[in-house]
Amino acid sequence: MAGVLTGVREAEDAVQEAWARVGRADTGQVENPGGWLTTVVARVCLNTMEARRSRREDATGALPPEPRTPQARVHPVGRADPEDEALLADSVGVALMVVLDMLTPAERLAFVLHDVFAVSFGEIGSIIDRSPAAARQLASRARRRVQGAAEASDAARSAKREIVAAFLAAARGGDFHALLDLLDPDAVAVGEFRGAEAVASFFAGRAQAARLALVDGEPAAVWTHHGVTKAVIAFTIEGSHVTRIAVEADPDRLRALDVIFLPSHPKGL
């Protein structure tokens, strides 16, 4: 069940808890031991995910800044070395795991049980107390999100992604000259600041809680509070320079956006 939960340790704990429950239960009347055990393990996983989600929602305070990472390359490079090839391949798996972690517990369980373990929607429905049709809808919704993550993986490792990551790192570090190098001389930001120097002065030392993300498939920066997106910083990039920076904070528009958080640099995976 490592695909349902966050990792191997959580999956091992879930299996141990399931065996403990089996040991306490009267299994003499169970006609399908395999199916019954699948149900027990799945419900333990569901409880674990719901408890983790609840802890996340109860957390308070601003998100911590991302860990320091090596300076991202912002210019096109030639043939990638073997390490870069491996990092690019790994980014697909990371994007998928990020999306799985964003699904609701019921969506994640329905998707993994059906698409990975071929459990019927009737059985899944009984596990999560939903109808088979509702279970099918949950799995379908999750599948679309996962497929979208796979398609977005190209954007996740694009040159634009590296430029946005480098801009955030320079902004957090207050590196005025690094910001100037990334900005077009005529760059415009939030409708008020015009010219590279004005934009760099505004962002130097800021964006401490902003996180690198894909927003509707495009690299951007996102600020959240208590798990809710509060602002999105969008970048227009031409060549290797940022020409425009816009901030979206309208709650209705933000709710319609598809946000996938990313590590600040592949080497941080």
C-alpha positions as a Python dict, from the first residue, in 0.01 Angstrom:
ca = {
    (1, 'M'): (0, 0, 0),
    (2, 'A'): (301, 231, -38),
    (3, 'G'): (122, 385, -339),
    (4, 'V'): (-172, 480, -118),
    (5, 'L'): (34, 616, 168),
    (6, 'T'): (330, 853, 165),
    (7, 'G'): (607, 594, 187),
    (8, 'V'): (726, 249, 286),
    (9, 'R'): (733, 323, 661),
    (10, 'E'): (368, 431, 666),
    (11, 'A'): (272, 128, 456),
    (12, 'E'): (453, -109, 693),
    (13, 'D'): (276, 49, 992),
    (14, 'A'): (-58, 9, 815),
    (15, 'V'): (6, -360, 747),
    (16, 'Q'): (107, -419, 1110),
    (17, 'E'): (-207, -243, 1232),
    (18, 'A'): (-416, -451, 990),
    (19, 'W'): (-263, -777, 1118),
    (20, 'A'): (-331, -666, 1475),
    (21, 'R'): (-696, -614, 1382),
    (22, 'V'): (-707, -953, 1209),
    (23, 'G'): (-570, -1112, 1524),
    (24, 'R'): (-851, -961, 1729),
    (25, 'A'): (-1127, -1046, 1482),
    (26, 'D'): (-1338, -1361, 1444),
    (27, 'T'): (-1245, -1473, 1093),
    (28, 'G'): (-1424, -1805, 1105),
    (29, 'Q'): (-1717, -1680, 899),
    (30, 'V'): (-1511, -1494, 638),
    (31, 'E'): (-1579, -1644, 294),
    (32, 'N'): (-1319, -1443, 101),
    (33, 'P'): (-1010, -1395, 324),
    (34, 'G'): (-816, -1211, 54),
    (35, 'G'): (-1091, -960, -14),
    (36, 'W'): (-1162, -918, 356),
    (37, 'L'): (-794, -851, 431),
    (38, 'T'): (-777, -599, 146),
    (39, 'T'): (-1073, -418, 301),
    (40, 'V'): (-910, -411, 644),
    (41, 'V'): (-578, -277, 509),
    (42, 'A'): (-753, -22, 289),
    (43, 'R'): (-955, 113, 581),
    (44, 'V'): (-642, 142, 794),
    (45, 'C'): (-477, 337, 510),
    (46, 'L'): (-785, 559, 478),
    (47, 'N'): (-777, 637, 850),
    (48, 'T'): (-405, 716, 830),
    (49, 'M'): (-451, 956, 537),
    (50, 'E'): (-747, 1129, 701),
    (51, 'A'): (-552, 1172, 1026),
    (52, 'R'): (-253, 1314, 835),
    (53, 'R'): (-482, 1552, 645),
    (54, 'S'): (-639, 1668, 970),
    (55, 'R'): (-297, 1738, 1124),
    (56, 'R'): (-204, 1942, 817),
    (57, 'E'): (-521, 2152, 838),
    (58, 'D'): (-458, 2218, 1207),
    (59, 'A'): (-103, 2339, 1148),
    (60, 'T'): (-45, 2710, 1193),
    (61, 'G'): (219, 2961, 1093),
    (62, 'A'): (386, 3048, 766),
    (63, 'L'): (546, 2779, 555),
    (64, 'P'): (920, 2745, 616),
    (65, 'P'): (1151, 2865, 340),
    (66, 'E'): (1276, 2604, 98),
    (67, 'P'): (1621, 2458, 170),
    (68, 'R'): (1922, 2622, 13),
    (69, 'T'): (2003, 2470, -324),
    (70, 'P'): (2281, 2505, -582),
    (71, 'Q'): (2239, 2797, -823),
    (72, 'A'): (2005, 2693, -1104),
    (73, 'R'): (2128, 2718, -1463),
    (74, 'V'): (1940, 2989, -1649),
    (75, 'H'): (2097, 2953, -1992),
    (76, 'P'): (2032, 2675, -2245),
    (77, 'V'): (2282, 2391, -2221),
    (78, 'G'): (2398, 2128, -2464),
    (79, 'R'): (2376, 1754, -2420),
    (80, 'A'): (2282, 1659, -2063),
    (81, 'D'): (2523, 1449, -1862),
    (82, 'P'): (2407, 1111, -1717),
    (83, 'E'): (2329, 1266, -1378),
    (84, 'D'): (2105, 1529, -1538),
    (85, 'E'): (1930, 1261, -1745),
    (86, 'A'): (1854, 1065, -1428),
    (87, 'L'): (1729, 1377, -1249),
    (88, 'L'): (1497, 1460, -1537),
    (89, 'A'): (1355, 1109, -1534),
    (90, 'D'): (1304, 1122, -1157),
    (91, 'S'): (1108, 1448, -1185),
    (92, 'V'): (817, 1261, -1344),
    (93, 'G'): (786, 1033, -1042),
    (94, 'V'): (811, 1329, -805),
    (95, 'A'): (536, 1516, -989),
    (96, 'L'): (310, 1212, -967),
    (97, 'M'): (375, 1167, -595),
    (98, 'V'): (305, 1534, -535),
    (99, 'V'): (-29, 1501, -711),
    (100, 'L'): (-117, 1182, -520),
    (101, 'D'): (-49, 1368, -196),
    (102, 'M'): (-288, 1645, -305),
    (103, 'L'): (-578, 1406, -367),
    (104, 'T'): (-838, 1351, -98),
    (105, 'P'): (-796, 1021, 92),
    (106, 'A'): (-1100, 873, -85),
    (107, 'E'): (-974, 978, -431),
    (108, 'R'): (-630, 837, -368),
    (109, 'L'): (-762, 510, -231),
    (110, 'A'): (-1010, 462, -517),
    (111, 'F'): (-745, 538, -780),
    (112, 'V'): (-471, 314, -639),
    (113, 'L'): (-700, 21, -552),
    (114, 'H'): (-862, 19, -895),
    (115, 'D'): (-578, 118, -1130),
    (116, 'V'): (-293, -56, -948),
    (117, 'F'): (-456, -350, -767),
    (118, 'A'): (-758, -403, -998),
    (119, 'V'): (-1009, -393, -711),
    (120, 'S'): (-1364, -352, -840),
    (121, 'F'): (-1556, -32, -784),
    (122, 'G'): (-1816, -230, -593),
    (123, 'E'): (-1554, -341, -340),
    (124, 'I'): (-1399, 5, -327),
    (125, 'G'): (-1739, 159, -264),
    (126, 'S'): (-1797, -69, 34),
    (127, 'I'): (-1457, 24, 178),
    (128, 'I'): (-1513, 400, 161),
    (129, 'D'): (-1891, 387, 225),
    (130, 'R'): (-1980, 515, -123),
    (131, 'S'): (-2175, 371, -414),
    (132, 'P'): (-1983, 194, -694),
    (133, 'A'): (-2067, 488, -923),
    (134, 'A'): (-1925, 736, -670),
    (135, 'A'): (-1611, 523, -634),
    (136, 'R'): (-1571, 522, -1013),
    (137, 'Q'): (-1604, 901, -1022),
    (138, 'L'): (-1342, 942, -747),
    (139, 'A'): (-1095, 721, -934),
    (140, 'S'): (-1164, 902, -1262),
    (141, 'R'): (-1106, 1242, -1103),
    (142, 'A'): (-779, 1122, -949),
    (143, 'R'): (-668, 966, -1276),
    (144, 'R'): (-713, 1297, -1459),
    (145, 'R'): (-499, 1475, -1200),
    (146, 'V'): (-224, 1212, -1225),
    (147, 'Q'): (-227, 1221, -1605),
    (148, 'G'): (-205, 1598, -1588),
    (149, 'A'): (99, 1568, -1364),
    (150, 'A'): (273, 1345, -1615),
    (151, 'E'): (204, 1594, -1893),
    (152, 'A'): (320, 1878, -1670),
    (153, 'S'): (652, 1709, -1597),
    (154, 'D'): (800, 1865, -1913),
    (155, 'A'): (710, 2209, -1780),
    (156, 'A'): (848, 2113, -1438),
    (157, 'R'): (1195, 2066, -1582),
    (158, 'S'): (1187, 2345, -1839),
    (159, 'A'): (1419, 2644, -1870),
    (160, 'K'): (1136, 2865, -1747),
    (161, 'R'): (1112, 2659, -1431),
    (162, 'E'): (1483, 2710, -1366),
    (163, 'I'): (1456, 3084, -1422),
    (164, 'V'): (1163, 3114, -1179),
    (165, 'A'): (1350, 2901, -922),
    (166, 'A'): (1660, 3119, -959),
    (167, 'F'): (1450, 3435, -924),
    (168, 'L'): (1290, 3309, -601),
    (169, 'A'): (1628, 3210, -458),
    (170, 'A'): (1775, 3553, -542),
    (171, 'A'): (1470, 3733, -399),
    (172, 'R'): (1483, 3540, -71),
    (173, 'G'): (1855, 3596, -41),
    (174, 'G'): (1828, 3966, -116),
    (175, 'D'): (2072, 3923, -405),
    (176, 'F'): (2002, 4244, -600),
    (177, 'H'): (2262, 4178, -871),
    (178, 'A'): (2137, 3823, -934),
    (179, 'L'): (1786, 3962, -976),
    (180, 'L'): (1915, 4219, -1224),
    (181, 'D'): (2078, 3942, -1427),
    (182, 'L'): (1744, 3759, -1449),
    (183, 'L'): (1532, 4064, -1535),
    (184, 'D'): (1483, 4226, -1872),
    (185, 'P'): (1594, 4595, -1862),
    (186, 'D'): (1232, 4700, -1929),
    (187, 'A'): (1072, 4449, -1689),
    (188, 'V'): (740, 4540, -1527),
    (189, 'A'): (606, 4404, -1197),
    (190, 'V'): (260, 4417, -1035),
    (191, 'G'): (164, 4714, -1251),
    (192, 'E'): (366, 4960, -1041),
    (193, 'F'): (737, 4890, -1081),
    (194, 'R'): (902, 4950, -1417),
    (195, 'G'): (1259, 4880, -1513),
    (196, 'A'): (1493, 4606, -1388),
    (197, 'E'): (1634, 4811, -1100),
    (198, 'A'): (1291, 4906, -962),
    (199, 'V'): (1164, 4548, -987),
    (200, 'A'): (1481, 4405, -831),
    (201, 'S'): (1464, 4656, -545),
    (202, 'F'): (1104, 4558, -473),
    (203, 'F'): (1165, 4181, -468),
    (204, 'A'): (1507, 4175, -297),
    (205, 'G'): (1453, 4017, 45),
    (206, 'R'): (1091, 3926, -30),
    (207, 'A'): (909, 3605, -133),
    (208, 'Q'): (1030, 3426, 180),
    (209, 'A'): (720, 3204, 200),
    (210, 'A'): (657, 3170, -174),
    (211, 'R'): (701, 2819, -315),
    (212, 'L'): (790, 2707, -664),
    (213, 'A'): (491, 2544, -834),
    (214, 'L'): (320, 2460, -1159),
    (215, 'V'): (4, 2670, -1193),
    (216, 'D'): (-216, 2538, -1472),
    (217, 'G'): (99, 2373, -1606),
    (218, 'E'): (317, 2686, -1599),
    (219, 'P'): (608, 2747, -1356),
    (220, 'A'): (514, 3014, -1102),
    (221, 'A'): (543, 3101, -733),
    (222, 'V'): (262, 3034, -485),
    (223, 'W'): (198, 3161, -133),
    (224, 'T'): (-37, 2957, 85),
    (225, 'H'): (-173, 2990, 438),
    (226, 'H'): (-317, 2693, 628),
    (227, 'G'): (-308, 2494, 305),
    (228, 'V'): (-513, 2753, 110),
    (229, 'T'): (-361, 2936, -188),
    (230, 'K'): (-358, 3309, -112),
    (231, 'A'): (-153, 3447, -400),
    (232, 'V'): (10, 3335, -724),
    (233, 'I'): (309, 3515, -875),
    (234, 'A'): (314, 3461, -1252),
    (235, 'F'): (621, 3525, -1468),
    (236, 'T'): (639, 3619, -1836),
    (237, 'I'): (976, 3513, -1974),
    (238, 'E'): (1132, 3592, -2309),
    (239, 'G'): (1457, 3414, -2388),
    (240, 'S'): (1637, 3392, -2054),
    (241, 'H'): (1495, 3705, -1890),
    (242, 'V'): (1181, 3791, -1694),
    (243, 'T'): (985, 4064, -1870),
    (244, 'R'): (671, 4081, -1656),
    (245, 'I'): (562, 3971, -1307),
    (246, 'A'): (196, 3967, -1209),
    (247, 'V'): (32, 3875, -879),
    (248, 'E'): (-312, 3712, -864),
    (249, 'A'): (-486, 3726, -527),
    (250, 'D'): (-854, 3708, -617),
    (251, 'P'): (-999, 3413, -417),
    (252, 'D'): (-1246, 3310, -689),
    (253, 'R'): (-977, 3301, -958),
    (254, 'L'): (-732, 3122, -727),
    (255, 'R'): (-983, 2846, -652),
    (256, 'A'): (-1005, 2767, -1023),
    (257, 'L'): (-628, 2717, -1060),
    (258, 'D'): (-457, 2377, -1063),
    (259, 'V'): (-148, 2404, -840),
    (260, 'I'): (130, 2144, -815),
    (261, 'F'): (418, 2231, -580),
    (262, 'L'): (773, 2152, -693),
    (263, 'P'): (1114, 2122, -528),
    (264, 'S'): (1321, 2434, -588),
    (265, 'H'): (1579, 2243, -796),
    (266, 'P'): (1604, 1882, -922),
    (267, 'K'): (1915, 1820, -711),
    (268, 'G'): (1698, 1880, -404),
    (269, 'L'): (1479, 1578, -484),
}
